[in-house]
Coordinates of C-alpha atoms and ligand atoms in Angstrom, one line a residue:
X1 CA -7.4 -19.5 6.1
X2 CA -4.1 -17.5 6.8
X3 CA -1.3 -18.7 8.7
X4 CA 0.0 -15.0 8.9
X5 CA -1.9 -11.8 9.9
X6 CA -3.4 -9.5 7.5
X7 CA -2.2 -7.6 5.0
X8 CA -3.2 -3.8 5.1
X9 CA -3.6 -2.5 1.8
X10 CA -4.0 1.1 2.9
X11 CA -4.6 4.3 0.0
X12 CA -4.3 8.2 0.3
X13 CA -5.8 11.0 -0.6
X14 CA -8.0 11.0 -4.0
X15 CA -7.8 7.7 -4.6
X16 CA -11.6 7.0 -3.9
X17 CA -11.7 8.9 -7.2
X18 CA -10.3 6.3 -9.4
X19 CA -12.5 5.1 -12.7
X20 CA -12.9 8.6 -12.9
X21 CA -10.1 10.8 -12.2
X22 CA -7.4 11.3 -14.8
X23 CA -8.5 8.0 -17.1
X24 CA -5.5 8.4 -19.1
X25 CA -2.7 8.6 -16.3
X26 CA -4.3 5.7 -13.7
X27 CA -7.2 3.8 -15.6
X28 CA -10.9 3.3 -15.8
X29 CA -10.6 0.8 -13.0
X30 CA -12.4 1.9 -9.5
X31 CA -11.3 1.8 -5.9
X32 CA -13.9 -1.1 -5.4
X33 CA -12.2 -3.1 -8.4
X34 CA -9.0 -2.6 -7.0
X35 CA -10.2 -3.6 -3.7
X36 CA -11.6 -6.8 -5.5
X37 CA -8.2 -7.7 -7.6
X38 CA -6.2 -7.8 -4.0
X39 CA -9.0 -10.1 -1.9
X40 CA -8.9 -12.5 -5.3
X41 CA -4.7 -12.2 -4.8
X42 CA -4.7 -12.5 -1.2
X43 CA -7.5 -15.6 -1.4
X44 CA -5.2 -17.5 -4.0
X45 CA -2.2 -17.3 -1.4
X46 CA -4.4 -17.8 1.6
X47 CA -4.4 -14.9 3.4
X48 CA -6.7 -12.4 3.7
X49 CA -6.5 -8.3 3.3
X50 CA -8.0 -5.2 5.0
X51 CA -9.0 -2.3 2.7
X52 CA -8.8 1.2 3.5
X53 CA -8.9 4.5 1.8
X54 CA -8.3 8.2 3.6
X55 CA -8.3 11.4 2.1
X56 CA -6.8 12.6 5.8
X57 CA -2.8 12.6 6.5
X58 CA -3.9 12.0 10.1
X59 CA -5.9 8.8 9.3
X60 CA -3.3 7.1 7.4
X61 CA -0.8 7.6 10.2
X62 CA -3.2 6.2 12.5
X63 CA -3.7 3.4 10.3
X64 CA 0.2 2.8 9.6
X65 CA 0.5 2.7 13.3
X66 CA -2.6 0.2 14.2
X67 CA -1.1 -2.4 10.8
X68 CA 2.2 -2.1 13.1
X69 CA 0.1 -4.1 16.1
X70 CA -2.6 -5.9 13.6
X71 CA -0.8 -6.8 10.0
X72 CA 1.4 -9.5 8.4
X73 CA 2.5 -7.0 6.0
X74 CA 1.0 -3.4 5.2
X75 CA 0.6 -2.4 0.8
X76 CA 0.6 1.2 0.9
X77 CA -0.2 3.8 -2.2
X78 CA 0.3 7.7 0.0
X79 CA -1.4 9.1 -3.2
X80 CA 0.0 12.6 -3.5
X81 CA 1.5 11.9 0.5
X82 CA 4.6 9.9 -1.1
X83 CA 5.9 13.4 -1.7
X84 CA 5.2 15.6 1.1
X85 CA 4.3 13.8 3.8
X86 CA 7.7 13.1 6.7
X87 CA 4.9 11.7 8.9
X88 CA 4.7 8.8 6.6
X89 CA 8.5 8.2 6.8
X90 CA 7.9 8.4 10.3
X91 CA 5.0 6.5 10.8
X92 CA 6.4 3.4 8.2
X93 CA 9.7 3.4 10.1
X94 CA 8.4 3.3 13.2
X95 CA 6.5 -0.3 13.2
X96 CA 7.8 -3.1 12.9
X97 CA 5.5 -4.7 9.9
X98 CA 7.3 -5.1 6.2
X99 CA 6.2 -2.5 3.9
X100 CA 5.5 -2.6 -0.2
X101 CA 5.5 0.8 -1.9
X102 CA 2.4 1.0 -5.0
X103 CA 1.5 3.6 -7.3
X104 CA -0.5 2.9 -10.3
X105 CA 1.1 5.5 -12.7
X106 CA 5.1 6.0 -12.7
X107 CA 5.8 9.1 -10.6
X108 CA 9.0 9.0 -11.4
X109 CA 8.3 9.4 -14.8
X110 CA 5.9 12.5 -14.3
X111 CA 6.7 16.1 -13.1
X112 CA 9.7 16.3 -10.7
X113 CA 7.5 16.8 -7.8
X114 CA 6.7 13.5 -7.9
X115 CA 10.6 12.1 -8.4
X116 CA 10.8 11.9 -4.3
X117 CA 9.3 9.6 -1.7
X118 CA 9.0 9.7 1.7
X119 CA 7.4 5.9 1.2
X120 CA 10.5 4.9 0.0
X121 CA 13.0 4.7 2.5
X122 CA 11.6 2.6 4.6
X123 CA 9.6 0.5 2.1
X124 CA 11.1 -3.2 1.4
X125 CA 10.5 -2.0 -2.1
X126 CA 8.1 -0.4 -4.5
X127 CA 6.2 -1.1 -7.1
X128 CA 4.9 1.4 -9.9
X129 CA 3.2 2.0 -13.2
X130 CA 1.8 -1.1 -13.7
X131 CA -2.0 0.0 -13.2
X132 CA -4.1 -1.6 -11.1
X133 CA -2.5 -5.0 -11.9
X134 CA 0.7 -3.7 -9.0
X135 CA -1.5 -4.1 -6.4
X136 CA -2.0 -7.6 -7.4
X137 CA 1.6 -7.7 -7.6
X138 CA 1.9 -5.6 -4.1
X139 CA -0.4 -8.1 -2.8
X140 CA 2.1 -11.0 -3.9
X141 CA 4.9 -9.5 -2.6
X142 CA 3.3 -8.4 0.9
X143 CA 2.3 -11.6 1.4
X144 CA 5.5 -13.4 0.5
X145 CA 7.7 -11.1 2.8
X146 CA 4.9 -11.7 5.8
X147 CA 5.4 -15.1 5.3
X148 CA 9.4 -14.6 5.5
X149 CA 8.9 -12.7 8.6
X150 CA 7.0 -15.4 10.6
X151 CA 9.5 -18.0 9.4
X152 CA 12.0 -16.1 10.4
X153 CA 10.3 -15.5 13.9
X154 CA 9.5 -19.2 14.4
X155 CA 13.3 -20.0 13.6
X156 CA 14.1 -17.9 16.4
X157 CA 12.4 -19.1 19.1
Ligands
DQA201 C1 -0.1 8.1 -7.1 C2 1.2 8.7 -7.7 C3 0.8 10.3 -7.0 O1 2.0 11.0 -7.5 C4 -0.5 10.7 -7.1 O2 -0.6 12.2 -6.2 C5 -1.4 9.9 -6.8 C6 -1.2 8.4 -7.3 C7 -0.7 6.7 -8.2 O3 -0.7 5.6 -8.1 O4 -0.4 6.8 -9.4 O5 -2.3 10.8 -5.7 O6 0.2 7.6 -5.9

C-alpha cells in the first residue's frame, strides 16, 4: 500500500552495462540488482517504484515529463547526460516533482569534465560515490520528499 504516487527511478546511457562496465569504477552490481534494491527499499517504506533505463536523451526527457504527471518524486542517474544536457536541466526544472540525483561513482573526484552537473541545480539533493547503496539512500530520500510534499499540500488545502 502506498500513500504517495510511485517514485520514478530513471537511468541514463550505458547503465544497462552495469556489472561488466568498468567494474573498478562502478562495481559489480547489475542494473537488475539495483532495481531489486530500489524495490526492496521502497517496499520497506510502503512505497512503490517505476524503474527505467534508456540510452537516448529524448527518451529520458519524455520520462521526466511523464514523472511530472505521474510520480511523487524522481530518482535520476542521468549518467553522461549529467555533464552535457541543458535539456535535462530544463526538464527537471519544468516539472513540479522533487528529484534526487544519484551517481554510483563520485564524478567530482574523476576527470574535470565530470565536475559539472546539469541535474544538480534542479535537484533537491545529490548522492554520489556510494555505489549501488546510493540508490537505496536516494529512494529513501525521494520517499521522504514525496511524503513531505504531500503533507504540505494537505495542510494548504
Ligand atoms: C555516472 C557518472 C557519470 O560521469 C558517467 O558518465 C556515468 C555514470 C555514475 O553513476 O557514477 O555513466 O553517472
